[in-house]
CSV table of C-alpha atoms in Angstrom, one decimal:
chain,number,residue,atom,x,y,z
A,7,UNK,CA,-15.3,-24.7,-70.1
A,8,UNK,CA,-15.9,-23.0,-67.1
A,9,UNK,CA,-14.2,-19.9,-65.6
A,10,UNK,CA,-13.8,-21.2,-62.0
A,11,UNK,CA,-11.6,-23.3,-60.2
A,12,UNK,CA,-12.3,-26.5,-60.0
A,13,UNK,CA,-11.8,-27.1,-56.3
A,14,UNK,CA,-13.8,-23.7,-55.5
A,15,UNK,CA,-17.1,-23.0,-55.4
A,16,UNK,CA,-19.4,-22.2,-58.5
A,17,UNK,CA,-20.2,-18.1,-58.1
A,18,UNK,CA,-23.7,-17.4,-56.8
A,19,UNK,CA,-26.3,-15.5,-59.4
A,20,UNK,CA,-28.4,-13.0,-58.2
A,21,UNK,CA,-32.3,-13.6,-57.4
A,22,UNK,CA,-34.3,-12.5,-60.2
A,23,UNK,CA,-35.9,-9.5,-61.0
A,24,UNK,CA,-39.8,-9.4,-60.9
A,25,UNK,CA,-41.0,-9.7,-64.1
A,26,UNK,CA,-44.2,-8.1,-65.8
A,27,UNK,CA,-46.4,-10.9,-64.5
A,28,UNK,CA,-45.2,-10.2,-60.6
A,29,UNK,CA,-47.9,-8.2,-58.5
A,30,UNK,CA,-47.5,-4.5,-58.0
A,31,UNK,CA,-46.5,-5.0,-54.3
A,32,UNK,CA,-43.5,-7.0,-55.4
A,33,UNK,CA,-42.3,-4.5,-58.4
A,34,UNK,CA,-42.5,-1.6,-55.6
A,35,UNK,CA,-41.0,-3.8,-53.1
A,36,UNK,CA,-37.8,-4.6,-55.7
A,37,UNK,CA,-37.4,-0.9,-56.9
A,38,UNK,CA,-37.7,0.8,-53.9
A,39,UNK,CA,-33.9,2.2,-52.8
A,40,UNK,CA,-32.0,1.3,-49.7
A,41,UNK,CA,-31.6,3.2,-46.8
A,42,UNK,CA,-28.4,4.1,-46.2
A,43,UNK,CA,-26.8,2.5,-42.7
A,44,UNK,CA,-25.0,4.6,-40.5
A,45,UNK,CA,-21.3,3.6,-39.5
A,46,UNK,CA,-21.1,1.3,-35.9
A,47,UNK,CA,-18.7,3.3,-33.5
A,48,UNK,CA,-16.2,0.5,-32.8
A,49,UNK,CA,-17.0,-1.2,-29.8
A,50,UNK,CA,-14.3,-1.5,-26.8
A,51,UNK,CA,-13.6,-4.9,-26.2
A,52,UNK,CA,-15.6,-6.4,-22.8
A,53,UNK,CA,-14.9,-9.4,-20.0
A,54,UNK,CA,-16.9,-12.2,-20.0
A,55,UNK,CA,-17.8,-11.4,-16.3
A,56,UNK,CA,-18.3,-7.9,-16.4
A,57,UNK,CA,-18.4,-4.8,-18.5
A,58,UNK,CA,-15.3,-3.2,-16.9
A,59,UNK,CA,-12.3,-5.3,-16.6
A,60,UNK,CA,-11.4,-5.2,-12.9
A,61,UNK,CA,-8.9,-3.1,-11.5
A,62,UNK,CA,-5.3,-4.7,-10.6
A,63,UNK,CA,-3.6,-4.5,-7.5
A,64,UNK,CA,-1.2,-1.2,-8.4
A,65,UNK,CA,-4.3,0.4,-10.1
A,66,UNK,CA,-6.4,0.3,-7.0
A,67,UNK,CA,-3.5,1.5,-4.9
A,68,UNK,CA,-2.9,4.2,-6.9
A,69,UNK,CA,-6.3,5.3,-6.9
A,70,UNK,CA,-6.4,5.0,-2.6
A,71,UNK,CA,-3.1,7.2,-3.0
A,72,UNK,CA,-4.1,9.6,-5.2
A,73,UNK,CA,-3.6,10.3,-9.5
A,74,UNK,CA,-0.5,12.5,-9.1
A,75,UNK,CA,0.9,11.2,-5.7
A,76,UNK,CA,4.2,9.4,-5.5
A,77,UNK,CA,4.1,6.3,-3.2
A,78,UNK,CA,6.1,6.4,-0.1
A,79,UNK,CA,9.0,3.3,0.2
A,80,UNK,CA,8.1,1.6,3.5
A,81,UNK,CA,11.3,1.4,5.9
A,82,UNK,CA,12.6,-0.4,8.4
A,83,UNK,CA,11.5,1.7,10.9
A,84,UNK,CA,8.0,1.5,9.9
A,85,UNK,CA,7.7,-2.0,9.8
A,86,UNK,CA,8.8,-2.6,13.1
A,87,UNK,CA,6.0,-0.2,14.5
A,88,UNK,CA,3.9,-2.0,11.9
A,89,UNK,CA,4.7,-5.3,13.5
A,90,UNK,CA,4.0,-3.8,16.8
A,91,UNK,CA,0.2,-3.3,16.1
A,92,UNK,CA,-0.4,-6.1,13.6
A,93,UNK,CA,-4.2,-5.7,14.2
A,94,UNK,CA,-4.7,-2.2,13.0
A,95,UNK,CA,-5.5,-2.4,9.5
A,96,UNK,CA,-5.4,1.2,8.6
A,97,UNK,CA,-1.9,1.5,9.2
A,98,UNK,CA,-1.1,-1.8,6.9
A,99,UNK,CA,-3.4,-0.5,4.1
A,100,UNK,CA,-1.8,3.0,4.2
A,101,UNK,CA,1.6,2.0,4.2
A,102,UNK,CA,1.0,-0.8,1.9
A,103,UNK,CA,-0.3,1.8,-1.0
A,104,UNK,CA,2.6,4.3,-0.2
A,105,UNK,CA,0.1,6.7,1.7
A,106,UNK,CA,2.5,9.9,3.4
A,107,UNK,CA,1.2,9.3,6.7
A,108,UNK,CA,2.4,12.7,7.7
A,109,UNK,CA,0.9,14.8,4.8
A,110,UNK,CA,-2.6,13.0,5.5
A,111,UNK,CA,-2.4,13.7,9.6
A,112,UNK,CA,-1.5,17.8,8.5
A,113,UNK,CA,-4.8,17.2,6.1
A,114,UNK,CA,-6.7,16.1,8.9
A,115,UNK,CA,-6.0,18.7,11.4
A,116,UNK,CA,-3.5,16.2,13.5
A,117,UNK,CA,0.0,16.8,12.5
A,118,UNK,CA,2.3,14.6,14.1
A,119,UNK,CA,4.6,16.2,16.7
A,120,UNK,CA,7.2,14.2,16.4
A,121,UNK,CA,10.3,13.8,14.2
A,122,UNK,CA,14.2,13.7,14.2
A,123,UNK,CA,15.9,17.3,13.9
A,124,UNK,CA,17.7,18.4,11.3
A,125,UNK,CA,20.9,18.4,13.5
A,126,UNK,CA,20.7,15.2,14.6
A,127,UNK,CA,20.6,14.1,10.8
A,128,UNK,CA,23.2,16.0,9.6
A,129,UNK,CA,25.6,14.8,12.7
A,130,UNK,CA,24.3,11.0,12.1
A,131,UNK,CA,25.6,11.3,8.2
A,132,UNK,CA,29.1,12.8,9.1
A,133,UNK,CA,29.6,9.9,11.6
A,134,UNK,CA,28.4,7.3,8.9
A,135,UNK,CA,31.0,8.6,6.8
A,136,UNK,CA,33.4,8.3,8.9
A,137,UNK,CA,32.6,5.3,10.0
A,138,UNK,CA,32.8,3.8,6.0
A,139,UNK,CA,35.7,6.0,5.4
A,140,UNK,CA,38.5,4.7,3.6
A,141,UNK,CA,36.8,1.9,1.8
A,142,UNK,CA,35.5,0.5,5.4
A,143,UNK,CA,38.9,0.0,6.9
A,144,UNK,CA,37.6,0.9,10.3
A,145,UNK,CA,34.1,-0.8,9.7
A,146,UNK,CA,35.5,-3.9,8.9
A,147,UNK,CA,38.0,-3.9,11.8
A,148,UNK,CA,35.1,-3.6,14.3
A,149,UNK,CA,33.2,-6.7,12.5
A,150,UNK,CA,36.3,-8.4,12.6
A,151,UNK,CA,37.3,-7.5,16.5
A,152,UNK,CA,33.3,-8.3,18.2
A,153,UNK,CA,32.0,-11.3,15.7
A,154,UNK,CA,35.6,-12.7,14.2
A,155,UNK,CA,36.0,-14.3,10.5
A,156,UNK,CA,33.9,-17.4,11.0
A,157,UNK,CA,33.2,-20.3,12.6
A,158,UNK,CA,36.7,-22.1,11.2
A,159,UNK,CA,38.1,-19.2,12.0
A,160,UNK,CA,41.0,-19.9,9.1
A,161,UNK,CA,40.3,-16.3,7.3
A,162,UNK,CA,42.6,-13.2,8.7
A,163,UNK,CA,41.4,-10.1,9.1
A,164,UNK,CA,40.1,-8.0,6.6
A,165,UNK,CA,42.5,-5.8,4.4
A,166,UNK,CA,42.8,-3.4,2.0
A,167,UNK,CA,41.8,-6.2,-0.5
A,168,UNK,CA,38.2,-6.3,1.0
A,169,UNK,CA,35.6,-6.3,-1.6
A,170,UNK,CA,33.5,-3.2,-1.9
A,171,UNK,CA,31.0,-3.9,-5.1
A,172,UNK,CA,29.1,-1.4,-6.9
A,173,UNK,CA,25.4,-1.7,-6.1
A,174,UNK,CA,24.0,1.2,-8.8
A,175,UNK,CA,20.9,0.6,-10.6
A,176,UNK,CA,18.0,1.4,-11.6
A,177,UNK,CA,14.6,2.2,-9.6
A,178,UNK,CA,14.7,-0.2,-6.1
A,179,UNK,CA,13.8,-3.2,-8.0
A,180,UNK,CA,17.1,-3.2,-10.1
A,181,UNK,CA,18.9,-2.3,-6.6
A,182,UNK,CA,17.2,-5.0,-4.8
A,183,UNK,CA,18.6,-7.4,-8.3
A,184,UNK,CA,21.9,-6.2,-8.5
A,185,UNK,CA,22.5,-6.3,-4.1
A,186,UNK,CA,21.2,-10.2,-4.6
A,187,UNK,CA,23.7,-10.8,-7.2
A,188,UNK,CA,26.5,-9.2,-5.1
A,189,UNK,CA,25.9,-11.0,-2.3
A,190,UNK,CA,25.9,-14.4,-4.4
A,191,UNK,CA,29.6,-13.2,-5.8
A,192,UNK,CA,30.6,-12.5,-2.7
A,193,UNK,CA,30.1,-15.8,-1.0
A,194,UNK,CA,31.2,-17.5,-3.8
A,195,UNK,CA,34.5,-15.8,-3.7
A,196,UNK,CA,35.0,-16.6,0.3
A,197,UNK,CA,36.6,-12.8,0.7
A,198,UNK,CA,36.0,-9.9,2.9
A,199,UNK,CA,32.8,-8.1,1.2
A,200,UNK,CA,31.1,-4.7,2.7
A,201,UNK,CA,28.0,-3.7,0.5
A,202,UNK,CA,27.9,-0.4,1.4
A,203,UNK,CA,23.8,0.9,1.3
A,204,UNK,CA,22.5,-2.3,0.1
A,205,UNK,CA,18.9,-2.5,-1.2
A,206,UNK,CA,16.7,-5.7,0.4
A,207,UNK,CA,13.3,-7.0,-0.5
A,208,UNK,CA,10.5,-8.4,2.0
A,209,UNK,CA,7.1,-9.5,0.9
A,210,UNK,CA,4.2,-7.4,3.8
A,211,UNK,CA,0.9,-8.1,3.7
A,212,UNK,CA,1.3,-9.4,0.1
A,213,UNK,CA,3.2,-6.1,-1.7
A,214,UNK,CA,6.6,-6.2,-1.6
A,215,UNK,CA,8.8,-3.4,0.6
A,216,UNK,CA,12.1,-2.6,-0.3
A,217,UNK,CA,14.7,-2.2,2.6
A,218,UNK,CA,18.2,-0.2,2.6
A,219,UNK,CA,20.2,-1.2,6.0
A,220,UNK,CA,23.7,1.1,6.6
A,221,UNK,CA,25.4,-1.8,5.4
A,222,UNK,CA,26.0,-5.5,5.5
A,223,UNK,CA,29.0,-7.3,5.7
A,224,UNK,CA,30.2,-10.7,3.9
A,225,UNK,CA,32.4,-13.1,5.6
A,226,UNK,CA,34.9,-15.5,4.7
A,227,UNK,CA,33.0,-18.3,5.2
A,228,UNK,CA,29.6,-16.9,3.7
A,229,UNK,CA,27.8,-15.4,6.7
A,230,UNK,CA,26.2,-12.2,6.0
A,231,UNK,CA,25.9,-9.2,9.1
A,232,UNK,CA,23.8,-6.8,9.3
A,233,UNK,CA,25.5,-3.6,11.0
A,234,UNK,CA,23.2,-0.9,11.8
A,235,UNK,CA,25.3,2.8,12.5
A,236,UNK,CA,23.5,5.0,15.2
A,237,UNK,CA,24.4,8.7,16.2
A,238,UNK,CA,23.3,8.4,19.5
A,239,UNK,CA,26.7,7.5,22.1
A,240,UNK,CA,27.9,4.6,24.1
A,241,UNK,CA,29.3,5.4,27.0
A,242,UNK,CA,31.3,3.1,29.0
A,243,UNK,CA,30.2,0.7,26.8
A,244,UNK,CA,26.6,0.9,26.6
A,245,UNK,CA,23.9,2.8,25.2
A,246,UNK,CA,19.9,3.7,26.1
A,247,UNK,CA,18.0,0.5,26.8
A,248,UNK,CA,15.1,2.3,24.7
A,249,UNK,CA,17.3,3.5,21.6
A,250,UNK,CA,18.9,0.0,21.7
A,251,UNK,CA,16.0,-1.9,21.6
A,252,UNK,CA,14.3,0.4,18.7
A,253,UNK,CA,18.2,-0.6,16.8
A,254,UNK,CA,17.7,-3.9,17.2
A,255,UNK,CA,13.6,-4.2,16.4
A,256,UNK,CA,14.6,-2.4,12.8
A,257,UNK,CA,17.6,-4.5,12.7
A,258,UNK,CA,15.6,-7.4,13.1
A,259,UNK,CA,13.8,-6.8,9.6
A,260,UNK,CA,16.8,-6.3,8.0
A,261,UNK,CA,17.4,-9.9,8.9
A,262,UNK,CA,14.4,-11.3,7.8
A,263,UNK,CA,14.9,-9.9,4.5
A,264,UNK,CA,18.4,-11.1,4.3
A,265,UNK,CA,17.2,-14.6,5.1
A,266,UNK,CA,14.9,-14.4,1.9
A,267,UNK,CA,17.5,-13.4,-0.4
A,268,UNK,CA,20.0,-16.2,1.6
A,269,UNK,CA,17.3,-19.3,1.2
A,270,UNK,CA,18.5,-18.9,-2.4
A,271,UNK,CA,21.8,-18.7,-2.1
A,272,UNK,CA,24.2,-21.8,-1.5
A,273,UNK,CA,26.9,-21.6,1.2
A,274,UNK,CA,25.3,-18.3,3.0
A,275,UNK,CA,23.9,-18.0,6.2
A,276,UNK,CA,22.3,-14.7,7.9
A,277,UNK,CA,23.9,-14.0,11.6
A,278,UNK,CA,21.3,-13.1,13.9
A,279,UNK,CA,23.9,-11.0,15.8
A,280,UNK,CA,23.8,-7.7,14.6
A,281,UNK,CA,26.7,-4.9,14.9
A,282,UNK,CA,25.7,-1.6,16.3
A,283,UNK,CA,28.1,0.9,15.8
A,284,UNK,CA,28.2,4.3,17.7
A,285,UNK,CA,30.1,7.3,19.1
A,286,UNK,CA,32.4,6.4,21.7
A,287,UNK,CA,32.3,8.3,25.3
A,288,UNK,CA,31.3,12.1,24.4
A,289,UNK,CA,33.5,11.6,21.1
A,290,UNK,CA,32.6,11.6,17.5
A,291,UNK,CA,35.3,8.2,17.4
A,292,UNK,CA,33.5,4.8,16.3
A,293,UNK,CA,32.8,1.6,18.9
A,294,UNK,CA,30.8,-1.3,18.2
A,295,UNK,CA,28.9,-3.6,20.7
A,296,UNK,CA,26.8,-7.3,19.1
A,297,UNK,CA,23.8,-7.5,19.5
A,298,UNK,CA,21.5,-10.5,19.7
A,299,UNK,CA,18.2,-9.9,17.6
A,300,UNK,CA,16.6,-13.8,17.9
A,301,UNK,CA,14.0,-12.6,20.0
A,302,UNK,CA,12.9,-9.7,18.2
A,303,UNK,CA,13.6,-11.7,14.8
A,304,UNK,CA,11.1,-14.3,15.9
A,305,UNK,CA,8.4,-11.6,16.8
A,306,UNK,CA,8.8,-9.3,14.0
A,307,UNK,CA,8.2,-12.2,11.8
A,308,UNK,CA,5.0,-13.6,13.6
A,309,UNK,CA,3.6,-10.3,13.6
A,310,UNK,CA,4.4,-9.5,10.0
A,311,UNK,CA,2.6,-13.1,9.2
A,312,UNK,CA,-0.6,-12.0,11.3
A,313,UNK,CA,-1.0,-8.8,9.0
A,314,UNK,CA,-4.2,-8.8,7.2
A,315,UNK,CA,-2.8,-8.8,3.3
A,316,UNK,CA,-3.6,-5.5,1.2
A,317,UNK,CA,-6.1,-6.7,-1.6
A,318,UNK,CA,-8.3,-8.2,1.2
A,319,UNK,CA,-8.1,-4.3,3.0
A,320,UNK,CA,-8.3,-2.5,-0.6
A,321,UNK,CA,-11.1,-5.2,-1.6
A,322,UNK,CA,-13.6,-4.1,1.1
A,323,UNK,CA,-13.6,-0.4,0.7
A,324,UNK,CA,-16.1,1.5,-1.3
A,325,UNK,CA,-15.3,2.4,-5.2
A,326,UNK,CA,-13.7,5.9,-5.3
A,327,UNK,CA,-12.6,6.4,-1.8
A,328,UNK,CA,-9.2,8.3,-1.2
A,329,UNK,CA,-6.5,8.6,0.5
A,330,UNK,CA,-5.5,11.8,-1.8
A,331,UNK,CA,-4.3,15.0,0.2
A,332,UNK,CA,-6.0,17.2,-2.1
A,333,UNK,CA,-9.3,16.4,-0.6
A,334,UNK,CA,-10.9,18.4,1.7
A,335,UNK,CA,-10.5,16.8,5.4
A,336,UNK,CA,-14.3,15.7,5.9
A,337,UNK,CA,-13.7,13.5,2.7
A,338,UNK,CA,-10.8,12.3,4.1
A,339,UNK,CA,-12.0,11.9,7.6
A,340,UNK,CA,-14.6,9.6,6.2
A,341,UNK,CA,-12.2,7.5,4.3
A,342,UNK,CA,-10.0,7.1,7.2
A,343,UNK,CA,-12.5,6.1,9.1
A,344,UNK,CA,-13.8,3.6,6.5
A,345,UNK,CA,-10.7,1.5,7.7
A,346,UNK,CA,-10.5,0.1,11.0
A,347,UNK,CA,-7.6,0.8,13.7
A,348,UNK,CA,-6.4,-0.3,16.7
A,349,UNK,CA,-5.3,2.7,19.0
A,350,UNK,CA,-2.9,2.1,21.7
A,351,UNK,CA,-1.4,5.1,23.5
A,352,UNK,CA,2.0,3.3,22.1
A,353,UNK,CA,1.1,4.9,18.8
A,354,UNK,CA,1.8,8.2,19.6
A,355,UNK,CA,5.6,7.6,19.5
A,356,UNK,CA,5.7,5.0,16.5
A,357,UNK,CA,2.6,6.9,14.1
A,358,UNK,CA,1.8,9.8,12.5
A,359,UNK,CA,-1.6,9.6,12.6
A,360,UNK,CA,-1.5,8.5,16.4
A,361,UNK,CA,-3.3,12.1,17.3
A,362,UNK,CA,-5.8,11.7,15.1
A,363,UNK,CA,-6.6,8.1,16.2
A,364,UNK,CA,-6.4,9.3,19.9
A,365,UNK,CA,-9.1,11.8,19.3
A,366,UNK,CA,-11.9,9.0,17.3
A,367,UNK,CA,-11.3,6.9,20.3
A,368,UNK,CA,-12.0,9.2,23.0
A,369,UNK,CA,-15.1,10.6,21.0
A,370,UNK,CA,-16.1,7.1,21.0
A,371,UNK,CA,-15.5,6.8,24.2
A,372,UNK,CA,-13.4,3.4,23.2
A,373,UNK,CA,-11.4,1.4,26.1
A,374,UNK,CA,-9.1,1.4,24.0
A,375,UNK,CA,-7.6,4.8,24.5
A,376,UNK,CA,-6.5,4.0,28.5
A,377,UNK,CA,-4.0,1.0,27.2
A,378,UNK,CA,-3.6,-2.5,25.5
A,379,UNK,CA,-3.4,-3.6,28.9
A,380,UNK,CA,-6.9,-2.6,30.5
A,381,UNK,CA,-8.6,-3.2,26.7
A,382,UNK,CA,-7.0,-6.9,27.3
A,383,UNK,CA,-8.6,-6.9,31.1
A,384,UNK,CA,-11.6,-5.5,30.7
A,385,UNK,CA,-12.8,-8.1,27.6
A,386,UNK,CA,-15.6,-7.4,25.8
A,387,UNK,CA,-16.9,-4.1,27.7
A,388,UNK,CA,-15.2,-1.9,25.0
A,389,UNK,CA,-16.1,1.4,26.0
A,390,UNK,CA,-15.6,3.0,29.2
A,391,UNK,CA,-19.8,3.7,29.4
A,392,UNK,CA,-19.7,-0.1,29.8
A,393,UNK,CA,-17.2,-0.7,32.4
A,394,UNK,CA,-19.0,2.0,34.1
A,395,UNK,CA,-22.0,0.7,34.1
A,396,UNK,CA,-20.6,-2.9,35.2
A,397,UNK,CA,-19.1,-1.2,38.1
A,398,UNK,CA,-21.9,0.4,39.0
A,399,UNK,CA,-24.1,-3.0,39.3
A,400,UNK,CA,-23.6,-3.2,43.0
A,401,UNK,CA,-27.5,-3.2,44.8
A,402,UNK,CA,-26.8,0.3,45.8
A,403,UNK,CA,-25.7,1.5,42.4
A,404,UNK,CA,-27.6,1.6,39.0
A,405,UNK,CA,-27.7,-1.7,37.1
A,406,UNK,CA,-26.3,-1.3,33.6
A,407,UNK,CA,-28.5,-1.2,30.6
A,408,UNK,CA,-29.4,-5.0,29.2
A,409,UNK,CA,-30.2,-3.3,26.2
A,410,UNK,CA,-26.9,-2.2,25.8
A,411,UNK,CA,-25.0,-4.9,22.8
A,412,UNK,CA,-21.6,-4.4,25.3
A,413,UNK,CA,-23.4,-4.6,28.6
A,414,UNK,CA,-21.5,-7.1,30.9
A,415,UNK,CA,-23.9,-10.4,32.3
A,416,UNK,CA,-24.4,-10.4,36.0
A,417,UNK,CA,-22.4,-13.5,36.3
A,418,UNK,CA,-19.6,-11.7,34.1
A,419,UNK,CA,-16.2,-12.1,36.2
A,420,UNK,CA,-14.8,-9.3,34.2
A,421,UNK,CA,-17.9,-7.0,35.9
A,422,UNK,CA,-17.7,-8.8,39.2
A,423,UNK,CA,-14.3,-7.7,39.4
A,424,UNK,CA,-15.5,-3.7,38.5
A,425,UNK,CA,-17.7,-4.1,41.4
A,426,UNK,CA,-15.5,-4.9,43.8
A,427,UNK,CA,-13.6,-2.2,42.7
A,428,UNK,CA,-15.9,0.0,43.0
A,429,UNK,CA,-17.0,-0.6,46.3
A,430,UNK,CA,-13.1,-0.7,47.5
A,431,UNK,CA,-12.6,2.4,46.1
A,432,UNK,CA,-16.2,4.0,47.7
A,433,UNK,CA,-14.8,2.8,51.4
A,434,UNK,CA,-11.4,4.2,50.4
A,435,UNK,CA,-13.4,7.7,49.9
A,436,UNK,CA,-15.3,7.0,53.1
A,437,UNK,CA,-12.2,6.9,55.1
A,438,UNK,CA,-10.2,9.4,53.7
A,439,UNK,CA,-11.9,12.9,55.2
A,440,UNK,CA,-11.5,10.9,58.8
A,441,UNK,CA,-8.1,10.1,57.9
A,442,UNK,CA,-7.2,13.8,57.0
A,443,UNK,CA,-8.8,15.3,60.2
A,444,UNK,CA,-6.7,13.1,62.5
A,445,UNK,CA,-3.9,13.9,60.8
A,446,UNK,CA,-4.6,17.6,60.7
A,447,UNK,CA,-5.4,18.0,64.3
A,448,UNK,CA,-2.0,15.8,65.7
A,449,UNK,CA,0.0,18.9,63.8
A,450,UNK,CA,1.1,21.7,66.2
């Protein structure tokens, strides 16, 4: 009987052995040992595209940024400039992978000069404090007083019942969680809600920046306000036109993020009237004044949506490059320069590396460092050798270079208009040194 299993297979037996008859070549063949093989290293599992795995989004970030460099959290603040200059892509790709913008310019040899003091921070705080003193008694009153309880207009004013919910987590993503959960409570339970700090998402370029307005208030019948709290005063009821505006430009993102969060909530409904509170008169005492934000709502948003996205930035820059402040500043001059910009003098109150930008466009000798305005007039002559050289294509000047790949066609209006210019501006200097002797010799 055999000592198999029946349903397995019969055990092989080895070949065998030459016998006495085989051949010498075979006998030698059979008794001659084995090498011994050396052990495979084990090999690292590969893509079926290419021998490295590619690099995800966060990874290739982190790498622009630096090894041991924290990101920097976009704000507010930075998106609105950002949506001022949609078309530079250096300041979307360094914001986008967290870049310090003001560590890079010191790198460089451009600080920026520009900052808020110390005192003005310290006397913002105390006034915010104030202000949400007292569970928000006095912040809520002001809501209340300048935008009212809703559209029924049912709900009272706000008392000490108001809700005031916890918003702690974890990291900005469990903040951003647990202030969209809060605000879904709260319009669900049709009270009085102040979310003191809140934390707010918004998708940029395709990477998501987290937001943290003063602090947004919750109707009765589920409208949601932003309020933004400003040190700077308002006397006899108003404020500067320029300070006002920058409030309501950084307001306006806090909006569009709100609405992101709202699309998913039933009953709620973002105010586009926002609540700036500041120091009444020359007094540290709180006054509020609405203000509408439609206008800059609608262009924050359309240029947010014309921003180039991050991958496509990261995607077309050279493996290795940096953004890491260790480096020495000609390596980081080249990789800042490996990313294109759009300078406008603007930049120098909105950017940090507006001084550095300033100087590339001048050594270029780029249009663009005389204003979006004569860059938009002048067309495609985009540096001022160009424009120049149009002007000077008058029969009695020299006729720019057709070599030139910027040089303006004869028949260009844009350098028909440089002409005339030109020649306005030669009988204006013409005139002037008879102009100046008449005048000079009428004097006693």
């Amino acid at each position: 009987m055999s000592s198999y299993p029946s349903s397995g297979q019969p055990p092989q037996t080895p070949p065998p052995s030459p016998g006495p008859t085989a051949g010498p070549a075979a006998r030698r063949t059979a008794q001659a040992p084995q090498a011994p093989q050396a052990p495979q290293a084990p090999q690292a599992p590969q893509s079926a595209n290419s021998p490295n795995p590619p690099k995800t989004l966060r990874q290739r970030l982190a790498d622009l940024r630096g090894p041991d460099v924290a990101p920097r959290p976009l704000d507010a603040r930075a998106l609105a400039a950002l949506a001022a200059n949609p078309g530079c892509g250096r300041r979307a790709l360094l914001d986008g992978a967290g870049v310090d913008k003001t560590v890079l310019a010191a790198a460089l040899g451009s600080p920026a000069a520009f900052g808020q003091s110390q005192f003005a921070i310290v006397r913002g705080n105390s006034f915010e404090a104030k202000v949400k003193g007292d569970g928000g008694a006095e912040l809520l009153r002001l809501v209340y007083e300048h935008l009212g309880a809703g559209s029924g207009g049912a709900a009272g004013p706000p008392g000490p019942d108001a809700l005031t919910p916890d918003l702690t987590a974890a990291g900005p993503q469990g903040r951003a969680a647990r202030t969209a959960l809060a605000l879904r409570e709260a319009t669900a339970a049709g009270a009085w809600t102040l979310l003191d700090h809140p934390m707010l998402a918004l998708e940029v370029a395709g990477s998501p920046a987290y937001l943290e307005p003063d602090a947004v208030v919750v109707h009765p019948d589920g409208r949601w306000t932003v309020v933004e709290i400003k040190s700077f005063p308002m006397i006899d009821g108003s404020a500067d036109a320029a300070k006002v505006g920058a409030a309501a430009r950084q307001a306006a993102v806090y909006v569009l993020a709100l609405e992101t969060t709202a699309a998913k909530v039933e009953g709620a409904e973002v105010g586009h009237t926002v609540l700036l509170v500041c120091p009444k008169d020359f007094s540290n005492l709180p006054t509020a004044a609405p203000v509408d934000v439609r206008r800059e709502r609608s262009v924050t948003r359309r240029q947010l949506e014309r921003l180039t996205r991050v991958e496509e930035l990261a995607g077309a820059l050279p493996e290795g490059l940096t953004f890491d402040p260790a480096s020495s500043a000609e390596e980081l001059t080249e990789a800042v320069s490996a990313v294109s910009a759009a300078y406008a003098p603007e930049c120098l109150a909105a950017c940090e590396l507006a001084f550095h930008c300033r100087d590339r466009a001048r050594t270029a000798d780029e249009v663009t460092a005389l204003g979006r305005s004569v860059r938009g007039e002048l067309g495609g002559l985009t540096t001022v050798e160009a424009a120049l050289a149009a002007a000077c294509g008058s029969p009695g000047g020299a006729p720019p270079d057709a070599a030139a790949p910027d040089a303006a066609a004869p028949d260009d209006p844009t350098a028909a208009a440089l002409r005339r210019a030109a020649r306005l501006r030669a009988e204006a200097l013409e005139q002037a040194p008879a102009r100046v002797r008449t005048e000079a010799a009428a004097c006693p």
